Amino acid sequence: MVESVFMAELSWPEWEARIKAGAVIFLPLGATEQHGPHLPLNVDVILPTAIAEAVARGLGGLVAPTLQYGYKSMPRSGGGQSFPGTASLDAATFSHTIRDVIRDMGMHGARRFVLINGHFENAWPSVEGLDLALRDLRAEGIRDVTAMRLEYWDFVKAGTLARIFPDGFPGTELEHASLVETSLMLRIRPDLVDLARIPQEGRASFPPYDIHPPPPGYLRESGVLADARGSSREIGEWLFNDHVEMITAAVRREFPGMRP
Amino acid sequence: MVESVFMAELSWPEWEARIKAGAVIFLPLGATEQHGPHLPLNVDVILPTAIAEAVARGLGGLVAPTLQYGYKSMPRSGGGQSFPGTASLDAATFSHTIRDVIRDMGMHGARRFVLINGHFENAWPSVEGLDLALRDLRAEGIRDVTAMRLEYWDFVKAGTLARIFPDGFPGTELEHASLVETSLMLRIRPDLVDLARIPQEGRASFPPYDIHPPPPGYLRESGVLADARGSSREIGEWLFNDHVEMITAAVRREFPGMRP
Amino acid sequence: MVESVFMAELSWPEWEARIKAGAVIFLPLGATEQHGPHLPLNVDVILPTAIAEAVARGLGGLVAPTLQYGYKSMPRSGGGQSFPGTASLDAATFSHTIRDVIRDMGMHGARRFVLINGHFENAWPSVEGLDLALRDLRAEGIRDVTAMRLEYWDFVKAGTLARIFPDGFPGTELEHASLVETSLMLRIRPDLVDLARIPQEGRASFPPYDIHPPPPGYLRESGVLADARGSSREIGEWLFNDHVEMITAAVRREFPGMRP
Amino acid sequence: MVESVFMAELSWPEWEARIKAGAVIFLPLGATEQHGPHLPLNVDVILPTAIAEAVARGLGGLVAPTLQYGYKSMPRSGGGQSFPGTASLDAATFSHTIRDVIRDMGMHGARRFVLINGHFENAWPSVEGLDLALRDLRAEGIRDVTAMRLEYWDFVKAGTLARIFPDGFPGTELEHASLVETSLMLRIRPDLVDLARIPQEGRASFPPYDIHPPPPGYLRESGVLADARGSSREIGEWLFNDHVEMITAAVRREFPGMRP
Amino acid sequence: MVESVFMAELSWPEWEARIKAGAVIFLPLGATEQHGPHLPLNVDVILPTAIAEAVARGLGGLVAPTLQYGYKSMPRSGGGQSFPGTASLDAATFSHTIRDVIRDMGMHGARRFVLINGHFENAWPSVEGLDLALRDLRAEGIRDVTAMRLEYWDFVKAGTLARIFPDGFPGTELEHASLVETSLMLRIRPDLVDLARIPQEGRASFPPYDIHPPPPGYLRESGVLADARGSSREIGEWLFNDHVEMITAAVRREFPGMRP
Amino acid sequence: MVESVFMAELSWPEWEARIKAGAVIFLPLGATEQHGPHLPLNVDVILPTAIAEAVARGLGGLVAPTLQYGYKSMPRSGGGQSFPGTASLDAATFSHTIRDVIRDMGMHGARRFVLINGHFENAWPSVEGLDLALRDLRAEGIRDVTAMRLEYWDFVKAGTLARIFPDGFPGTELEHASLVETSLMLRIRPDLVDLARIPQEGRASFPPYDIHPPPPGYLRESGVLADARGSSREIGEWLFNDHVEMITAAVRREFPGMRP
């Protein structure tokens, strides 16, 4: 058996031993969602999984299997559900998946979880899923489970953002399939990036409201919301390092007693 | 962009083009479940994914992201939920995941699906999920979706079984973490098999009923139900080839007009 | 008040007294489903009820009202949902019925249950229902409920099968509306059997996969899957006796201290 | 095959033929609920089933299998859930059962339904179930289903009530396990009535509100709400005849073209 | 901060202090439903809120925000769902709202609740919601919550009804948008009553059954079920005073130790 | 009958007439949530209702009854669920409320909706509710409903923010119970503001992650996240005017043909 940071590659006695020794479970929350013509549908699976892997490796934790399907894409942050290939879950389905998985591992002794979200729209339903999991565990008499929940992109140094966006960071929401995600993909899975297909349109601009169903012209045709031009592996490296370093520090702070 | 059989590695315009050209979607149904001390928790993810990949490659189809968490393990077929590391979904959560994913891809134009199940207990709730998906699609006015649903282990030649089990095949249910799955893992991911830890107990024997919760002594302590001794990469090869060849033939029969 | 083995025929003080004395509750799981042109829609209600009655009588148990509607019929085991007169429940509805009924009786003091399933497709959703019932009872602080769950047809002696099927038993799934069920009906409710309408087609043969919706020609037109010719009351008697004797023995083994 | 008014006793081709000929489906809604020390738990199953049988026989309709478990008993109308032996469903489970059964029969061609309720508390959740069934059928493109829904005890002549209650009818709600139900049981299943155990307490009196959970002394200890003394088969005959005659007339009025 | 009987107008420390001092929470259950051409859609919000306010003021209790949307209107008691402007909830949505709100306040220390229903059709689903709330609280280990649940119109003196209806009270169900509700509105919000538009049709008469969907001519065209002519502020005053006085007495009886 | 912008104050024929004339329905989404010691629990009800009222008045629209209970409060944006008096809904309950209300009004002819959210955490589940509503309406054959969905605080001019926050706007999330909301309350309901109780702590600072359950010291004790000092009616006036003007313009842009 390999020594692995991915719990799925362990046998059950190995998993049990690791949990008894206090291992934190990292659960990456992904999605299958359009990311423009130059990126694959699994960007939101690959990025949080890679970050979770690096953090877990440093802390002696375990990465649970990444959720492959996420909550529905929204036009202002992900392009919306109308792009072919985006395959999403209803909110209840997504929340219940998290509830069930956390509850089961909690029933088996896991007490510390970190949910690492890689898809903007997963944020809220993952909060709900976690709340339902803890409620169910309390009903089983288990009251000492603690869970962190975070979006990886919130862990970045001001200096890094300033270097990448000398004119100011346009904000997380528009970063869908744009410079940040493209650069991270160039760092982690460059074989899945087709730089030649990066749209040349510049940033999308949305009115400050949703409209259902999206009227003609509301959606960006390419599915890219900001500008992916200028993406590079080097930028990806800066971001990836920030994410791993800062998430590691946060986990260490909240869950003391981890491997130094 | 790579030419990939995994839809997650395509961009959305590529996915759309493939679907318009008639590509069949293969959805592997996995689980995170104990498979004894010699196999990892992801056997039921790896095997149907590998088989789906081979079949889809031959037929010009696309493999959708594998469901990583399955329906609850049962004592008589998978060892039961009490083994640490087994992380499962309630039936409704699992069924709704299938419903949502099929519905979304159906809304985006996909018309032909093959669900390849790799976890015994997924069988029934995947039937329900599919039924709900088709019902929802009919409510959207989409009535021409067709879906096959199969357990990969049902596609094996009598001669192969006779060669592997000269004393007679003990049946699918007890094959959990046993000779068949171990051999297939030796064929597909030998790095995750630890032959030295194969239990030496022989086959489990269950009374013909469930009992909830399982009383002491009811469960096999190792989580292995039959005998994994004698597993080999060669046997895995025989099985894998049967599965791919026979599933391919079945899909071709039901969905004519595929790439020859 | 009659002395009855059916709990529905007792008054509540009688029910309470029986439960306090340790009576086991037998819950038959039925269905309203086509069984060919020669059998009525209630075969799956009548058979498990009659078996439960006989077992309960022998053990001093109580038979709860039989669930009249079951989980959806599937083409390969029951002919499928397209036959008129088949009236089925969604999986969640069926599971929740079991959950609610077991939970309520558990809240009222019942501690030992035996679910006797008479409809193939009920198997999985009844497992789920039972799991949800025990979870709910744990949340109420009740942790000492035990439940067996079985399909009655699994309780048959090898010698009996050999006598009935001298050329080998074709397997449970195809036995829908065929020799086994027809013979049992001839034993229990011969007035509901019309031997003259037994189809003369021989056994159905299915490919090893489901296909939704079933294509033309996939379904057996009569709804009978194997061969009902040769059914007799005598065969029904052999089967019925095996079922009752072997289930009785199993219950006695798991729930010691029953009436001898 | 017998000529039966119970659809469960028909084969599927017979069911189909009857529906094509315009047969109305009568669905009795029962419960498993305490009815005092002198009546069995199945009063609410037996009475609406018997009435449905008589009405259907007169009109050439079919009686679907009676729902055996109903919505939760309430203290002011049924004694409440705290009586042992009362086994009830959550509202959603009960409503979804009706939804599923009506939807399935609607998908198979049935167009006219009459729900005959025999348990006071079933009234509201059966309205919801019917509403959900018609909504689901509309989503399938079926818009011509019509359903009546009634409580059988509302169909009684003023003269009959005056004869039975010369001092005035105390109202439906308190009639639980009292003179009306006891008399009807004496008419239909006298073997299940134990007149010697009729409580001698007179009528219960409730404040005009619910209180959860019921405080000590709130509930009638026997489970009988009004007075069952004076019950007779003759009174049962008067009531039964009124119910059958008046429901028959109502169905004939709403569903013209029935067998005269 | 105002000294208010409406909890919504308190700050959280004020709410906490009041609950710790034993304040009862009054939750009015409203609806947005047609009430004829002379009354607004919010009659069922205004009336129970005003009554709850008066009762709570007398007893030192707190009024929680009124539920603005209720369970579906039924033809025989509210005119039915087909009237424009009636905006209702599915039963599960309504019940879950009550469950969630009671559960949350119970988690925050509230132990005594009074649900004051102002919409006939809310009765049953509010029972269910309360039952689910208490179940969830028990799962959290909270077992000392008590809740009353009432329809305000049941609290009226016989003498008052006799004065208002000298020919006999026609019964609660037909009182939709009729003399009682119109008079109460004249007492509480006369600005929202348009006496000139009171229909001149007299009382509706319904057969003793529902029919779905309602056939032509079944519904009262105006939405008024009985007769609103003769409504007056004085009658409203009589009714309002009865409601407040009698509900106050009932709450004081069940929840002793309230402000005298 | 008053001429009212609140649909609840109209009779059903008036509602119908307004809808037929093209009136837009404005649905404010509120919450019952702690807002520090100086503000009442209903801030998130009052503010979006007042804004909706002003916008609807200008455009000839109708304001539907405000949802009084919202989705669960989160520590980083609302203080979290642990503050007494916060009474929230599970995500599914909240989403289904929106689904049901929109669906019902859509069935009655309403075609244009604007959801005005006043509670940060309502954002996501209101998206889900709207998505489910449109799905259900499509199943009813209604495909021409359009709905805008917005958070009112996103409609503010850069100049206004600069005037209010000369050192830079700290961002929406921390604005809970702080300067913006306090000023708006001073503009709209000054009677409910207690300036003397404004905490003197300055802005909260949160790590960029959630932690469940919140550890000691994580939550701001007062429930106020930023600084409410300096709040004034004048600032409230600036904000209110921006919100109304800009939302009005947006609605006019998306729903042309409104009253000028």
mmCIF file of C-alpha atoms in Angstrom, chain B residues 71-72 74 76-77 81 89-92 95 120-125 127-132 134-135 143 145-151 154-155 173 207-213 215 218 250-251 253-255, chain C residues 71-72 74 76-77 81 89-92 95 120-125 127-132 134-135 143 145-151 154-155 173 207-213 215 218 250-251 253-255:
data_model
loop_
_atom_site.group_PDB
_atom_site.id
_atom_site.type_symbol
_atom_site.label_atom_id
_atom_site.label_comp_id
_atom_site.label_asym_id
_atom_site.label_seq_id
_atom_site.Cartn_x
_atom_site.Cartn_y
_atom_site.Cartn_z
ATOM 1 C CA TYR B 71 -24.978 4.339 -1.425
ATOM 2 C CA LYS B 72 -24.480 2.773 1.985
ATOM 3 C CA MET B 74 -24.498 -3.477 3.310
ATOM 4 C CA ARG B 76 -23.823 -9.090 3.098
ATOM 5 C CA SER B 77 -22.392 -7.441 0.006
ATOM 6 C CA GLN B 81 -21.373 0.796 7.207
ATOM 7 C CA LEU B 89 -24.733 8.771 0.995
ATOM 8 C CA ASP B 90 -28.348 8.386 1.982
ATOM 9 C CA ALA B 91 -30.349 6.827 -0.833
ATOM 10 C CA ALA B 92 -32.117 10.090 -1.669
ATOM 11 C CA SER B 95 -30.450 9.213 -6.419
ATOM 12 C CA PHE B 120 -23.129 -3.302 -5.652
ATOM 13 C CA GLU B 121 -25.346 -1.207 -3.369
ATOM 14 C CA ASN B 122 -25.611 1.602 -5.950
ATOM 15 C CA ALA B 123 -27.766 -0.530 -8.187
ATOM 16 C CA TRP B 124 -31.238 0.293 -6.847
ATOM 17 C CA PRO B 125 -30.799 3.982 -6.006
ATOM 18 C CA VAL B 127 -32.431 3.069 -10.998
ATOM 19 C CA GLU B 128 -34.438 5.545 -8.954
ATOM 20 C CA GLY B 129 -32.156 8.434 -9.898
ATOM 21 C CA LEU B 130 -32.512 7.628 -13.555
ATOM 22 C CA ASP B 131 -36.267 7.342 -13.280
ATOM 23 C CA LEU B 132 -36.454 10.759 -11.601
ATOM 24 C CA LEU B 134 -36.295 11.085 -17.088
ATOM 25 C CA ARG B 135 -39.419 12.320 -15.306
ATOM 26 C CA ARG B 143 -38.755 12.882 -24.272
ATOM 27 C CA VAL B 145 -33.333 10.599 -23.831
ATOM 28 C CA THR B 146 -32.306 6.953 -23.514
ATOM 29 C CA ALA B 147 -30.152 5.531 -20.767
ATOM 30 C CA MET B 148 -28.561 2.147 -20.230
ATOM 31 C CA ARG B 149 -27.653 1.148 -16.678
ATOM 32 C CA LEU B 150 -25.443 -1.789 -15.860
ATOM 33 C CA GLU B 151 -23.197 -3.448 -13.314
ATOM 34 C CA ASP B 154 -22.413 -8.884 -15.167
ATOM 35 C CA PHE B 155 -20.452 -8.700 -18.421
ATOM 36 C CA GLU B 173 -22.356 -10.530 -3.754
ATOM 37 C CA PRO B 207 -27.515 -16.164 6.811
ATOM 38 C CA PRO B 208 -30.083 -15.193 4.164
ATOM 39 C CA TYR B 209 -31.253 -12.080 5.976
ATOM 40 C CA ASP B 210 -30.075 -8.686 7.148
ATOM 41 C CA ILE B 211 -29.973 -7.749 10.766
ATOM 42 C CA HIS B 212 -29.841 -4.118 11.895
ATOM 43 C CA PRO B 213 -27.697 -3.239 13.677
ATOM 44 C CA PRO B 215 -24.875 -8.227 16.060
ATOM 45 C CA TYR B 218 -22.097 -11.113 12.183
ATOM 46 C CA ALA B 250 -24.085 -4.017 -25.705
ATOM 47 C CA VAL B 251 -23.802 -0.266 -26.154
ATOM 48 C CA ARG B 253 -26.416 -2.809 -30.036
ATOM 49 C CA GLU B 254 -28.615 -0.356 -28.150
ATOM 50 C CA PHE B 255 -27.138 2.827 -29.582
ATOM 51 C CA TYR C 71 -41.292 0.255 -4.950
ATOM 52 C CA LYS C 72 -41.403 0.548 -8.721
ATOM 53 C CA MET C 74 -38.286 -3.149 -12.902
ATOM 54 C CA ARG C 76 -35.859 -7.507 -15.526
ATOM 55 C CA SER C 77 -37.464 -8.639 -12.289
ATOM 56 C CA GLN C 81 -43.758 0.068 -14.641
ATOM 57 C CA LEU C 89 -44.225 4.376 -4.912
ATOM 58 C CA ASP C 90 -41.157 6.500 -5.388
ATOM 59 C CA ALA C 91 -38.233 5.109 -3.421
ATOM 60 C CA ALA C 92 -38.354 7.909 -0.853
ATOM 61 C CA SER C 95 -38.561 4.111 2.558
ATOM 62 C CA PHE C 120 -38.167 -8.098 -5.299
ATOM 63 C CA GLU C 121 -37.785 -4.361 -5.898
ATOM 64 C CA ASN C 122 -38.645 -3.511 -2.285
ATOM 65 C CA ALA C 123 -35.372 -4.948 -1.056
ATOM 66 C CA TRP C 124 -33.132 -1.884 -1.297
ATOM 67 C CA PRO C 125 -35.578 0.852 -0.300
ATOM 68 C CA VAL C 127 -32.972 -1.348 3.816
ATOM 69 C CA GLU C 128 -32.917 2.435 3.563
ATOM 70 C CA GLY C 129 -36.187 2.781 5.427
ATOM 71 C CA LEU C 130 -34.920 0.614 8.235
ATOM 72 C CA ASP C 131 -31.674 2.547 8.432
ATOM 73 C CA LEU C 132 -33.586 5.831 8.675
ATOM 74 C CA LEU C 134 -33.053 3.310 13.536
ATOM 75 C CA ARG C 135 -31.374 6.692 13.076
ATOM 76 C CA ARG C 143 -30.874 2.356 20.978
ATOM 77 C CA VAL C 145 -34.254 -1.878 18.653
ATOM 78 C CA THR C 146 -33.228 -4.808 16.460
ATOM 79 C CA ALA C 147 -34.701 -5.592 13.070
ATOM 80 C CA MET C 148 -34.311 -8.522 10.714
ATOM 81 C CA ARG C 149 -35.087 -7.967 7.044
ATOM 82 C CA LEU C 150 -35.493 -10.792 4.574
ATOM 83 C CA GLU C 151 -36.895 -11.893 1.242
ATOM 84 C CA ASP C 154 -34.389 -16.996 0.071
ATOM 85 C CA PHE C 155 -35.619 -19.500 2.651
ATOM 86 C CA GLU C 173 -35.279 -12.638 -10.569
ATOM 87 C CA PRO C 207 -29.598 -8.660 -21.627
ATOM 88 C CA PRO C 208 -27.572 -7.928 -18.472
ATOM 89 C CA TYR C 209 -28.511 -4.243 -18.355
ATOM 90 C CA ASP C 210 -31.467 -1.947 -17.875
ATOM 91 C CA ILE C 211 -32.601 0.419 -20.548
ATOM 92 C CA HIS C 212 -34.814 3.413 -19.788
ATOM 93 C CA PRO C 213 -37.337 3.766 -21.206
ATOM 94 C CA PRO C 215 -37.414 -0.056 -26.123
ATOM 95 C CA TYR C 218 -37.603 -5.411 -24.602
ATOM 96 C CA ALA C 250 -33.969 -17.841 11.746
ATOM 97 C CA VAL C 251 -36.115 -15.607 13.912
ATOM 98 C CA ARG C 253 -31.994 -17.885 16.407
ATOM 99 C CA GLU C 254 -31.755 -14.091 16.332
ATOM 100 C CA PHE C 255 -34.442 -13.371 18.882
#
